Coordinates of C-alpha atoms in Angstrom, one line a residue:
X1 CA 21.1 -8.4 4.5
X2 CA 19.6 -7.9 1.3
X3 CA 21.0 -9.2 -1.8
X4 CA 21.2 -5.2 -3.3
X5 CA 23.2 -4.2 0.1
X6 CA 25.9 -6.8 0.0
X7 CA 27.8 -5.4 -2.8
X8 CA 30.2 -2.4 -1.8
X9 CA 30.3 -1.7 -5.7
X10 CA 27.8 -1.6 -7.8
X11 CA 29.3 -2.8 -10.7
X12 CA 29.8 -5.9 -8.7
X13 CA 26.0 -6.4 -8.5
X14 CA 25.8 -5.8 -12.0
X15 CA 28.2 -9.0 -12.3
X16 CA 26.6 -10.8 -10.2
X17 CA 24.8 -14.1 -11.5
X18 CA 21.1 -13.6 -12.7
X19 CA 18.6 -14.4 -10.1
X20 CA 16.4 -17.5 -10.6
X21 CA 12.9 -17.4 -11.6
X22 CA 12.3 -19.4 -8.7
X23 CA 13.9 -17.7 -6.1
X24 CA 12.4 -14.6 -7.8
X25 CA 9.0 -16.2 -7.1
X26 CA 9.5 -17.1 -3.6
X27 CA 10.6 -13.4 -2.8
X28 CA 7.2 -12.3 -4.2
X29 CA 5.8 -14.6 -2.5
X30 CA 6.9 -14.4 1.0
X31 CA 8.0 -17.9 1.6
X32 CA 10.1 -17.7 4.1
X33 CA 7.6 -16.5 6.5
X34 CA 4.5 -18.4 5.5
X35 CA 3.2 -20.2 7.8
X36 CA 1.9 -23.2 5.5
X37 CA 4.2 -26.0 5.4
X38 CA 6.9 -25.1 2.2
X39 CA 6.4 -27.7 -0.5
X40 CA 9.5 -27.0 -3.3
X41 CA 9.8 -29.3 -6.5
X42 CA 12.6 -30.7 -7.0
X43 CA 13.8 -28.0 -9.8
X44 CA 12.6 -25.2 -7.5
X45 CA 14.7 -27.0 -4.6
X46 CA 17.6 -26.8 -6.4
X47 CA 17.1 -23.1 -8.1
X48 CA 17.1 -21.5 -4.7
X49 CA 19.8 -20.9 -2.7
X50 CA 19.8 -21.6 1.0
X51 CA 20.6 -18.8 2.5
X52 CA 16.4 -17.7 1.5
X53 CA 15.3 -21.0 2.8
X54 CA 17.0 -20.7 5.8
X55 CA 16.1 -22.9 9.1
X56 CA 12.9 -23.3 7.4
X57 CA 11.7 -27.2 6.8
X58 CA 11.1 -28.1 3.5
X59 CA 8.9 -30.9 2.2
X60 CA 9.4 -32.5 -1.4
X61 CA 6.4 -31.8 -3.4
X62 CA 5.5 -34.6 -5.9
X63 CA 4.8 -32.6 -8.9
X64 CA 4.7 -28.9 -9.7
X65 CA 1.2 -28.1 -9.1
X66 CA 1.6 -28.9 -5.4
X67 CA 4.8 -26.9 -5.3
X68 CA 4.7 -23.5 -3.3
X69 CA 7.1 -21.6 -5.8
X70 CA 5.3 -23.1 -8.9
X71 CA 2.1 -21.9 -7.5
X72 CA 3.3 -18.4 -7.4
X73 CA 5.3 -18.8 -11.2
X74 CA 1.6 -19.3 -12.4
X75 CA -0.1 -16.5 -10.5
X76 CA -2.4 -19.3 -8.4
X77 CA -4.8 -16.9 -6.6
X78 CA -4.6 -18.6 -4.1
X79 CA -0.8 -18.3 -3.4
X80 CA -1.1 -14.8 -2.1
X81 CA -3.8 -14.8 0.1
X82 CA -1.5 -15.7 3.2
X83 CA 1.5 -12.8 1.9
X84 CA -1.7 -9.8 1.2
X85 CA -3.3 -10.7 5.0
X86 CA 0.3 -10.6 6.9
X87 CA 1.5 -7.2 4.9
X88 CA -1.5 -5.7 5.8
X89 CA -1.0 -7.0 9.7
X90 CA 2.0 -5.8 9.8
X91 CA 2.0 -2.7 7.6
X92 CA -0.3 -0.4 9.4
X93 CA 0.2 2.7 8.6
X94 CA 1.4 4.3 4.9
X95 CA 5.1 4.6 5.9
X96 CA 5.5 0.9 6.8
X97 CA 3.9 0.1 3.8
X98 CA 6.2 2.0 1.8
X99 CA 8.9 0.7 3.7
X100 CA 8.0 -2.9 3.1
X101 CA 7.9 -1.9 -0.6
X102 CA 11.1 -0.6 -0.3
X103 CA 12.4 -3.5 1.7
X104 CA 11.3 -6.0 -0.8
X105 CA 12.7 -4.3 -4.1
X106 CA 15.9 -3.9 -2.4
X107 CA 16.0 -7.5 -2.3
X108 CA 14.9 -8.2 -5.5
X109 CA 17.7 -6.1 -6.9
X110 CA 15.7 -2.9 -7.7
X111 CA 17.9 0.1 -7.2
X112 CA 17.1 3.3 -5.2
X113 CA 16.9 6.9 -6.9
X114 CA 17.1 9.3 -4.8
X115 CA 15.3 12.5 -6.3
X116 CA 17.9 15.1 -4.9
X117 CA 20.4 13.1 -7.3
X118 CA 21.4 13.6 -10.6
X119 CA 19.6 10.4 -12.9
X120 CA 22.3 11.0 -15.5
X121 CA 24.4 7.6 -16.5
X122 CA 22.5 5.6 -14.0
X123 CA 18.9 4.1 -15.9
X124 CA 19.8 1.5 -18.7
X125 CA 17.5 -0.9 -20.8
X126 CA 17.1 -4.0 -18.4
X127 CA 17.3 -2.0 -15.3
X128 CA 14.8 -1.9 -12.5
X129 CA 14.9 1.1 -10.2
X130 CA 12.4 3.1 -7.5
X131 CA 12.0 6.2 -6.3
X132 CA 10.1 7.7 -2.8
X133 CA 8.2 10.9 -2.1
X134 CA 7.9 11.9 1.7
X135 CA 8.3 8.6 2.9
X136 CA 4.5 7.7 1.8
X137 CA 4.6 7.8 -2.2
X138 CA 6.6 5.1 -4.2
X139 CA 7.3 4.6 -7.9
X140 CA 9.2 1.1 -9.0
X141 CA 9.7 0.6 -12.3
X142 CA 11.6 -1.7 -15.2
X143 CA 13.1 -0.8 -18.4
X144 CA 12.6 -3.6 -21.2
X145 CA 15.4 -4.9 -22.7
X146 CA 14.6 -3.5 -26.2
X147 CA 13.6 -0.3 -24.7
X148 CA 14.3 3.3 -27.2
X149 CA 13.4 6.9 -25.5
X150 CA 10.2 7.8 -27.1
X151 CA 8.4 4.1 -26.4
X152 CA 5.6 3.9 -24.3
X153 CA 5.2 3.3 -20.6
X154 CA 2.6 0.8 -19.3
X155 CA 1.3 1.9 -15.7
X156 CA -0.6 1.4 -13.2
X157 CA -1.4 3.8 -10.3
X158 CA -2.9 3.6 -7.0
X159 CA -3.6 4.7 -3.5
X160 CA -1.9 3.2 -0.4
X161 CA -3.7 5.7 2.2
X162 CA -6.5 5.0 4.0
X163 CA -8.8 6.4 6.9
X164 CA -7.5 6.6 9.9
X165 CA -7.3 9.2 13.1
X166 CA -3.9 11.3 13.9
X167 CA -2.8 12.5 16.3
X168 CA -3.2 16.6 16.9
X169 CA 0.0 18.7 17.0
X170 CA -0.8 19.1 20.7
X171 CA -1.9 15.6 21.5
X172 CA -2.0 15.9 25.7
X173 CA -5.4 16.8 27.1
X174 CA -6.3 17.6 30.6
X175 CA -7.3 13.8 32.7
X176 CA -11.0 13.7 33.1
X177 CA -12.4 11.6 35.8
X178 CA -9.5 9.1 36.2
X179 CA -9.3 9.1 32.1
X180 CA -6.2 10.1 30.1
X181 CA -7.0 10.4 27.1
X182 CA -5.5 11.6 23.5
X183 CA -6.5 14.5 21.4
X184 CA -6.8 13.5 17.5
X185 CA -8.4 14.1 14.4
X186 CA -10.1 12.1 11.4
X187 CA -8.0 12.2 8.4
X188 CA -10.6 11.3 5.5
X189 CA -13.7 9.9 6.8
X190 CA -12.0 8.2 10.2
X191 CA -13.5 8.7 13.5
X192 CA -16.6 7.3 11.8
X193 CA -19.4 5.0 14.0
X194 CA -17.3 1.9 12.7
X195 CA -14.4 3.2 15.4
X196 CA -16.4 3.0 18.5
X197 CA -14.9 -0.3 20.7
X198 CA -12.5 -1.3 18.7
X199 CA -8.6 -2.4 19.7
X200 CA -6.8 0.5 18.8
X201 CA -2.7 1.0 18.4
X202 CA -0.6 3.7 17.4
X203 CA 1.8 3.9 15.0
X204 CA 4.1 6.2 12.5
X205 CA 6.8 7.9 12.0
X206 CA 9.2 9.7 14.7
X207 CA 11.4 12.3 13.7
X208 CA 14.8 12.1 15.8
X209 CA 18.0 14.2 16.4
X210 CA 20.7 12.5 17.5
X211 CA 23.6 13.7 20.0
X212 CA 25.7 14.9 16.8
X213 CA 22.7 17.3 15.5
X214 CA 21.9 14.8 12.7
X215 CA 18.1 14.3 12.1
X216 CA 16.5 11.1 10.8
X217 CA 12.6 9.6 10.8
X218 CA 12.2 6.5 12.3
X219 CA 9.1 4.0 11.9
X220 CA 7.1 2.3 15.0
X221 CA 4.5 0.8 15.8
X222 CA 3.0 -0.8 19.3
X223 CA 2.3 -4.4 19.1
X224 CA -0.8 -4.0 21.4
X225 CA -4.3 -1.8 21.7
X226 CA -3.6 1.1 23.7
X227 CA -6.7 3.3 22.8
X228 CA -10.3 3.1 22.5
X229 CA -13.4 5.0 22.0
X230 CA -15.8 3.9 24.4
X231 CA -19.7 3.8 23.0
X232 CA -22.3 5.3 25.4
X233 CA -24.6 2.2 26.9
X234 CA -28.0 2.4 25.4
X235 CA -29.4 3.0 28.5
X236 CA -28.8 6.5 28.3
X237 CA -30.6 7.0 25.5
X238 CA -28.4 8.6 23.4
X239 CA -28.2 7.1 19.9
X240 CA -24.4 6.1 18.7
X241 CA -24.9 5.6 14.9
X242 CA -23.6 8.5 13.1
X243 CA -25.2 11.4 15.8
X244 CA -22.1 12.0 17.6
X245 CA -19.8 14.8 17.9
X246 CA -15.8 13.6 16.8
X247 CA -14.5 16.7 18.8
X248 CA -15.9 16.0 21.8
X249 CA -17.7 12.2 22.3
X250 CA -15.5 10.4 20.0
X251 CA -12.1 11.1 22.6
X252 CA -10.1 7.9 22.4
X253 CA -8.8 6.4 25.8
X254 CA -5.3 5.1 26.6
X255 CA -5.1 4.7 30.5
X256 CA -5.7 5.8 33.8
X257 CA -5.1 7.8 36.5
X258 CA -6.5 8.1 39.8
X259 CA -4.0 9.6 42.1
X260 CA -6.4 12.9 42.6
X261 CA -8.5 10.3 44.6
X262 CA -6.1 7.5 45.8
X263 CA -3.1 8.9 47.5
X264 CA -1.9 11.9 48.1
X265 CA 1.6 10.5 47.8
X266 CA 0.8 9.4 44.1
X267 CA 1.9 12.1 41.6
X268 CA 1.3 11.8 37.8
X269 CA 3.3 11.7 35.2
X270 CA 5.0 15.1 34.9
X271 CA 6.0 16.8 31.4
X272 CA 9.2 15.2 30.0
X273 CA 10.9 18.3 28.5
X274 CA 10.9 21.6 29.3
X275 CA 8.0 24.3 27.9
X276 CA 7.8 25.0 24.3
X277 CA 9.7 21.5 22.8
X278 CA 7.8 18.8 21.4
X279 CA 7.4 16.6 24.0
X280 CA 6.2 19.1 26.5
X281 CA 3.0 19.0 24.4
X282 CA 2.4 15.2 24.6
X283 CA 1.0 12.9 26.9
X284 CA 4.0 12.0 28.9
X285 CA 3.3 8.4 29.4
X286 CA 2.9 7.9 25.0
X287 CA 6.2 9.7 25.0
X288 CA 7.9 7.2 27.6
X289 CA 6.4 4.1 24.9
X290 CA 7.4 5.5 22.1
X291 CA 10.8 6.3 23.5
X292 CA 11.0 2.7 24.6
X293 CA 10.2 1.5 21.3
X294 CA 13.1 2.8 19.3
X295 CA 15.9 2.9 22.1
X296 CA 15.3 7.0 23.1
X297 CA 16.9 7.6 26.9
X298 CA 16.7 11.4 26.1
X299 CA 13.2 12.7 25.3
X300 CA 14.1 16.2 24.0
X301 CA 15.5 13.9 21.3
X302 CA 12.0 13.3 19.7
X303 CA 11.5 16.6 17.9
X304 CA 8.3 16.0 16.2
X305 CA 6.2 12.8 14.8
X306 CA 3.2 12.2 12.5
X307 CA 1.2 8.7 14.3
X308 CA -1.7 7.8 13.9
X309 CA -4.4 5.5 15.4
X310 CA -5.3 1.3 13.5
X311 CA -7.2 -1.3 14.4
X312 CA -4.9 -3.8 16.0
X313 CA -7.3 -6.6 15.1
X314 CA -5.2 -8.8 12.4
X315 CA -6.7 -9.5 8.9
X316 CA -7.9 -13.1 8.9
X317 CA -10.0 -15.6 6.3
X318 CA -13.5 -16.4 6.8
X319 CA -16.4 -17.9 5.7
X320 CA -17.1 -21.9 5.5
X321 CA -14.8 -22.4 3.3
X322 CA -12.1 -19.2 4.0
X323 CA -13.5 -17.8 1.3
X324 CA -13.3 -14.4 2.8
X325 CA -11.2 -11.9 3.7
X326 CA -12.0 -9.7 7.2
X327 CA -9.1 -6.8 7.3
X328 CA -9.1 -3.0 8.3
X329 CA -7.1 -0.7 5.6
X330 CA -8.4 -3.2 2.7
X331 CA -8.9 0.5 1.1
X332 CA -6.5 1.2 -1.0
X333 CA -4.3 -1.9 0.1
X334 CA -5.8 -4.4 -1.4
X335 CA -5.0 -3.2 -5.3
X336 CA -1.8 -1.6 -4.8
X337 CA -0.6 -4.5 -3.2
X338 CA -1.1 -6.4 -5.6
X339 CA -0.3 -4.3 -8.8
X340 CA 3.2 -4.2 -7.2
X341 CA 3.3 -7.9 -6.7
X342 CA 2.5 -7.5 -10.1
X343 CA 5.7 -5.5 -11.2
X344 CA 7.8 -7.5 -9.3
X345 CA 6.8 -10.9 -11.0
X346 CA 6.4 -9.4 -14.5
X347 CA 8.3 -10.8 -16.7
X348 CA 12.0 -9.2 -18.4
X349 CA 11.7 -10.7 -21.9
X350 CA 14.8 -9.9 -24.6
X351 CA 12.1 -8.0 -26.7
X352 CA 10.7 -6.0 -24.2
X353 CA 10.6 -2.2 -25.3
X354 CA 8.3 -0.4 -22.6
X355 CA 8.8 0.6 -19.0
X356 CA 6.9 -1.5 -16.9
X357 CA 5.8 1.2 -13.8
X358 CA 3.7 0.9 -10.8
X359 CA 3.0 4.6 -8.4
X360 CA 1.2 4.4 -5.3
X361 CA 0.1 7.7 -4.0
X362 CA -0.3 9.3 -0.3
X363 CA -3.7 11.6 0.4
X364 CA -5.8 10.3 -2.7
X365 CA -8.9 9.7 0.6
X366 CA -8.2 13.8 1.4
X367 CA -7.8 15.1 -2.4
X368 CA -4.7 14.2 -3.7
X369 CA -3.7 18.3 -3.3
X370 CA -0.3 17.2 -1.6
X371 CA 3.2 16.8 -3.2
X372 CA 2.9 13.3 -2.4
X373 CA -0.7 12.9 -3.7
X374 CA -1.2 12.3 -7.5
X375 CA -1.9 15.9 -8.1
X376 CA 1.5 16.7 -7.2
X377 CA 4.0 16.2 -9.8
X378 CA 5.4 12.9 -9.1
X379 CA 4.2 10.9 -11.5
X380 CA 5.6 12.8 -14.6
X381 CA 8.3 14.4 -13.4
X382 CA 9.6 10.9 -12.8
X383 CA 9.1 9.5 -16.1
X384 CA 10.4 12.5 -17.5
X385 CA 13.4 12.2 -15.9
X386 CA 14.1 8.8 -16.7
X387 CA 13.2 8.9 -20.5
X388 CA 15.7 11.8 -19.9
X389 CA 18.4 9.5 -18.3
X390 CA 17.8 6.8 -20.7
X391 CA 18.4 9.2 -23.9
X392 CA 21.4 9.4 -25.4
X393 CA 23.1 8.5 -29.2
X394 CA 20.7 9.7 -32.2
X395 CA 17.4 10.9 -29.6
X396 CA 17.9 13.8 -27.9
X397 CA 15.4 14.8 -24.9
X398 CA 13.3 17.2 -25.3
X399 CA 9.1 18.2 -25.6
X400 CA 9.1 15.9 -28.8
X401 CA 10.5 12.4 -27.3
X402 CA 8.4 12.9 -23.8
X403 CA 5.0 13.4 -26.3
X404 CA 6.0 10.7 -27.8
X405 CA 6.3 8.3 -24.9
X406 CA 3.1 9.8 -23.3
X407 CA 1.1 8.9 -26.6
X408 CA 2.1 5.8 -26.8
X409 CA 1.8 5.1 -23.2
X410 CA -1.3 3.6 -21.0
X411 CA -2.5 3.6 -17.6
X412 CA -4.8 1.6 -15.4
X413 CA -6.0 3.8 -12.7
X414 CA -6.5 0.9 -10.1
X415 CA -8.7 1.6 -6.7
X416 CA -11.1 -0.5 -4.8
X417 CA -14.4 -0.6 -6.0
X418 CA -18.0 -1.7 -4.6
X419 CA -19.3 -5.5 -4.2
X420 CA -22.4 -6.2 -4.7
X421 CA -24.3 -6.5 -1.3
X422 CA -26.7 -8.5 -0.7
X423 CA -28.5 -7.3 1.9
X424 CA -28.8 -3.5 -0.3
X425 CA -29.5 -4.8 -3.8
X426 CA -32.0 -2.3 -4.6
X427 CA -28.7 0.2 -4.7
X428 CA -27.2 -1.5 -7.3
X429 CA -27.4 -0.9 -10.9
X430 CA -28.5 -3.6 -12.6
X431 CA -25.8 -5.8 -14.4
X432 CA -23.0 -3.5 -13.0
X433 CA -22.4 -5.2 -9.2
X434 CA -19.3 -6.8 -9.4
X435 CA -19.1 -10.4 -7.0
X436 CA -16.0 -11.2 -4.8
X437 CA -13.7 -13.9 -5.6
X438 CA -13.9 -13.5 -10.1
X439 CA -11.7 -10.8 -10.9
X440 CA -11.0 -7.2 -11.9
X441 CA -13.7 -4.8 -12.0
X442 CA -13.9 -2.3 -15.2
X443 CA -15.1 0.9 -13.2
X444 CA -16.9 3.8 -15.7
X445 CA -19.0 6.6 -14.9
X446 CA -20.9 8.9 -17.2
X447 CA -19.6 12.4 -15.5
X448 CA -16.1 11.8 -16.0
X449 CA -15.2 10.6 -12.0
X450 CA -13.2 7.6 -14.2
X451 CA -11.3 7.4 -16.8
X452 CA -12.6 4.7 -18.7
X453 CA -14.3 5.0 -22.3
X454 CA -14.6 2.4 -24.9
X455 CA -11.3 2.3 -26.3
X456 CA -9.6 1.5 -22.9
X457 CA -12.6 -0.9 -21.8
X458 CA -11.4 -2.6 -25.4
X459 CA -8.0 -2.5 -24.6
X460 CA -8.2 -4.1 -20.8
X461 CA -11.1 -6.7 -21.9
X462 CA -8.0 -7.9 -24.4
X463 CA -5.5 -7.9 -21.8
X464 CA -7.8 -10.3 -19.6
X465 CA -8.1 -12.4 -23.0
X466 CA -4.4 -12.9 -23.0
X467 CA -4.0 -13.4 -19.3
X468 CA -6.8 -15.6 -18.4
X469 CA -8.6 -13.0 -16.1
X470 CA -12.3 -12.4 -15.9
X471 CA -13.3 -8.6 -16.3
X472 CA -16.6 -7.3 -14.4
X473 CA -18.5 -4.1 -14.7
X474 CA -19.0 -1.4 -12.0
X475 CA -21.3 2.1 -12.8
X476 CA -23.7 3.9 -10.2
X477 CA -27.4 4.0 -10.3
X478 CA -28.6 7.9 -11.1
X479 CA -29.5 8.4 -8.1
X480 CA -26.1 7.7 -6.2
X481 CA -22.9 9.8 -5.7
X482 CA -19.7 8.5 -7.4
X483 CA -16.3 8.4 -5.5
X484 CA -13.1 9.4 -7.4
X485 CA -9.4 7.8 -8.1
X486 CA -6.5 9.3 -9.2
X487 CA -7.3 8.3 -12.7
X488 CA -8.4 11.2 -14.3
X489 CA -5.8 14.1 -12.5
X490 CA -3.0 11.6 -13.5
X491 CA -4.3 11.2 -17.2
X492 CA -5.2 14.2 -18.0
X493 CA -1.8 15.8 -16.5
X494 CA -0.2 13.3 -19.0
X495 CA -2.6 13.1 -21.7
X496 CA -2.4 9.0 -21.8
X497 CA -5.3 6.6 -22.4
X498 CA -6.5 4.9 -19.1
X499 CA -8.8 2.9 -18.1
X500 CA -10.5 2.5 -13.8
X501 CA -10.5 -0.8 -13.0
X502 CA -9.8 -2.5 -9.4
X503 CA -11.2 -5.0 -7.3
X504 CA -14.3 -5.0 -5.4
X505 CA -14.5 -5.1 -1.8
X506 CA -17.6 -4.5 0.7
X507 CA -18.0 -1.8 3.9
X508 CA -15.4 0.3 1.9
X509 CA -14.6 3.3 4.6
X510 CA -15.1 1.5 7.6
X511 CA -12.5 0.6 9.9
X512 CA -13.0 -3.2 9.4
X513 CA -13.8 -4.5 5.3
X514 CA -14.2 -7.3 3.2
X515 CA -12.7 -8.9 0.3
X516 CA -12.8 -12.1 -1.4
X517 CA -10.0 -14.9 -0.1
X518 CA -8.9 -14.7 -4.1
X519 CA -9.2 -11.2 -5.0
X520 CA -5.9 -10.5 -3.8
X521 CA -4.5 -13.3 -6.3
X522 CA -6.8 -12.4 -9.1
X523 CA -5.5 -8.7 -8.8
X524 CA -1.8 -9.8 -8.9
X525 CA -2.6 -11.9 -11.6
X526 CA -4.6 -9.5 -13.8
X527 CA -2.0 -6.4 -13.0
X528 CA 1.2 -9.0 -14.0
X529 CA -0.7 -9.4 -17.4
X530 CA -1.7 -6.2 -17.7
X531 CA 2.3 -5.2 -17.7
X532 CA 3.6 -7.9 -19.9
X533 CA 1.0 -7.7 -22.4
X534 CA 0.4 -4.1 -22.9
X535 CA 3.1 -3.6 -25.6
X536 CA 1.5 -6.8 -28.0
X537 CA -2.5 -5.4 -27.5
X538 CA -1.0 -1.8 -28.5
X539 CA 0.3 -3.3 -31.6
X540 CA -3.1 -4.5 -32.4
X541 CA -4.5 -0.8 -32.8
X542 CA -4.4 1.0 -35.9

């Protein structure tokens, strides 16, 4: 149960004693399930309670710098590459992901908004709340201390959707040759020649009506590879690199059936429901696993569902010296990750008068065009709302107070961005190939794709000052195409200052990437100082 959840009244939470910094730090860091041996200080030992610790053994670590909690307090790199490679295991698709989110600000004592509510009387200075759009989109944010309506919000925004393949509305097609296989289609660039032969699962969301009419969505996901896309042997002479038609030859396979052949006793698998429902339309056999998975005896229960295939291989260090990262869905993962491990170990100083706020979109790989992408209004309707519920005494709400906090307010548009490789140097511009394992990478482009100019590069090359971080340079050669982030719908819809600045990564769009061991470390560290800094490097403009 999570901390939030045990309190019937919420006054009673707000009563409760103040969590430690260090059990604070070994929520963020997902002690209790790491799988390297737990070293607490003996201050650290003491500070968290043992109901966190649990069966777990402990060891007594001889001074600070070997102890696990201290490593995260200091924003080690190196204390979150374990935590970023199991999320990323076993958050495949964008609603676990959210959920995890979720999960873990619950426990941290963040509190839920719900957007159909009314935010009046519930947002004070101090608090730290979140809000969800469609089940893929979340928004967490604090309120400093010494927090007034018209003060600026620092943010950081990001992407937690990536490529993938989903499943067609009508996912049952007709069993070719002994092969059943499923019908689906690329969202982004999926289905690309990185797909071919690799261990595919399914998972998503399932969309369920009980016996008393009430409807509900419920996550799942299959713990082992029931699909793959089979390459063509080279025999044949047909080229598999790029040439091939995702309709038709890129069909993934999830069993067999041979009873046309084998006995004419043996029947297939016969629709589950009757014509025109949901499950009539879907392979029957998927329908019986997923029904398994979350406890369904009656099929017509299963109304509708949005899965979706992911590489079932887990994320894993390599390299001599681990120095790597090898991980499907590193894109957009990998800095949204850690720009909400960021929010959550930020620090809630007595003179704190920003909001600290981190949004992580759906659909930014498809356009963003959805009202769960950035485009949508999200973003500001959600900070409007909350200056809103956080107004009150001698400032009244209104267009004046919400440009006033958007003026004095900053954003870091954060997204994956390209590593040098070394094998393609020549496509590189020349002093702007950011290296794995140093640190955030200050993303600019000439056309306008990002939002960063020389005020904001001036403003983030500070913030790394104050925190210790190393800033690199990305930009295209002239001759290249440049991507896009949600960076410059979200700042112009707001009219704040932002900056594009993420970590690098290589292979970025294919189903299995590359990151530094570090980067996810560097990035929680960089985003953390980012949000508790922002407010003193503003006071340093003019």
């Amino acid at each position: 149960m999570s901390r939030l959840s045990s309190f019937a009244n919420p006054s009673e939470f707000e009563n409760a004693q103040a969590m430690s910094d260090a059990e604070k730090a070994f929520i963020v860091g997902d002690l209790a399930h790491s799988s390297e041996p737990l070293l607490l200080c003996d201050p650290c030992r003491r500070d968290i309670p043992g109901h966190r610790i649990g069966s777990r053994p402990s060891v007594l670590a001889e001074d600070r710098s070997a102890c696990s909690v201290c490593n995260v307090l200091s924003s080690k790199p190196e204390a979150f590459t374990e935590p970023f490679c199991k999320f990323l295991q076993e958050n495949p698709t964008v609603f676990h992901a959210v959920g995890y989110f979720k999960d873990k600000m619950t426990s941290l004592g963040y509190k839920e908004l719900p957007a159909r509510d009314d935010w009046s009387g519930k947002l004070e200075a101090g608090g730290k709340y979140f809000v969800t759009r469609n089940g893929t989109s979340v928004i967490a944010f604090t309120v400093g201390k010494a927090y007034k309506p018209g003060n600026g919000v620092a943010m950081v925004a990001g992407h937690i959707d990536a490529l993938t393949a989903r499943l067609k509305p009508v996912s049952n097609k007709p069993t070719k040759h002994g092969y059943i296989q499923l019908g689906v289609a690329p969202y982004a660039g999926g289905l690309n020649e990185t797909w071919w032969d690799r261990d595919l699962s399914i998972g998503g969301r399932v969309i369920v009506r009980d016996d008393s009419g009430k409807t509900s969505s419920k996550l799942v996901k299959l713990d082992w590879p029931i699909a793959r896309i089979p390459t063509l042997a080279p025999h044949f002479g047909v080229g598999m690199m790029g040439q091939n038609n995702k309709e038709t030859e890129a069909v993934p396979i999830i069993g067999l059936d041979n009873s046309d052949i084998l006995s004419s006793d043996a029947k297939p698998v016969g629709p589950l429901a009757s014509p025109g429902s949901f499950v009539f339309s879907q392979p029957p056999r998927l329908v019986q696993l997923i029904s398994k998975q979350l406890g369904i005896k009656d099929y017509s229960q299963i109304i509708n569902w949005e899965l979706e295939l992911f590489d079932l291989q887990p994320a894993t260090v390599g390299g001599m010296d681990k120095e790597f990262i090898f991980a499907g869905r590193i894109d957009d993962k990998l800095c949204s990750w850690a720009a909400f491990q960021g929010l959550l170990a930020s620090e809630a100083n007595d003179d704190d008068g920003v909001i600290k706020l981190v949004a992580l979109f759906d659909d930014e790989e498809i356009g963003s065009l959805l009202r769960q992408g950035a485009r949508g209004n999200f973003l500001p309707a959600t900070i409007e709302r909350a200056v809103e519920a956080l107004c009150g005494g001698d400032k009244t709400f209104g267009p004046g107070v919400v440009g006033q906090t958007y003026a004095r307010s900053f954003l870091v548009s954060a997204d994956v961005t390209h590593a040098v490789n070394p094998n393609f140097l020549g496509r590189y511009l020349e002093g702007h190939a950011p290296r794995l394992n140093v640190g955030i990478s200050i993303a600019a482009d000439s056309n306008g794709h990002m939002t960063t100019d020389a005020v904001s590069t001036a403003i983030v090359t500070r913030v790394c000052e104050l925190s210790d971080c190393t800033p690199q340079v990305f930009q295209i050669r002239n001759d290249s195409r440049s991507g896009g982030t949600v960076g410059p719908m979200l700042s112009s819809a707001m009219g704040v200052k932002a900056i594009d600045a993420g970590m690098a990564q290589l292979s970025m769009h294919s189903i299995r990437a590359t990151c530094g061991a570090l980067d996810p470390g560097l990035g929680v560290k960089f985003f953390k100082g980012f949000l508790d800094r922002w407010e003193t490097v503003d006071a340093e403009w003019q």
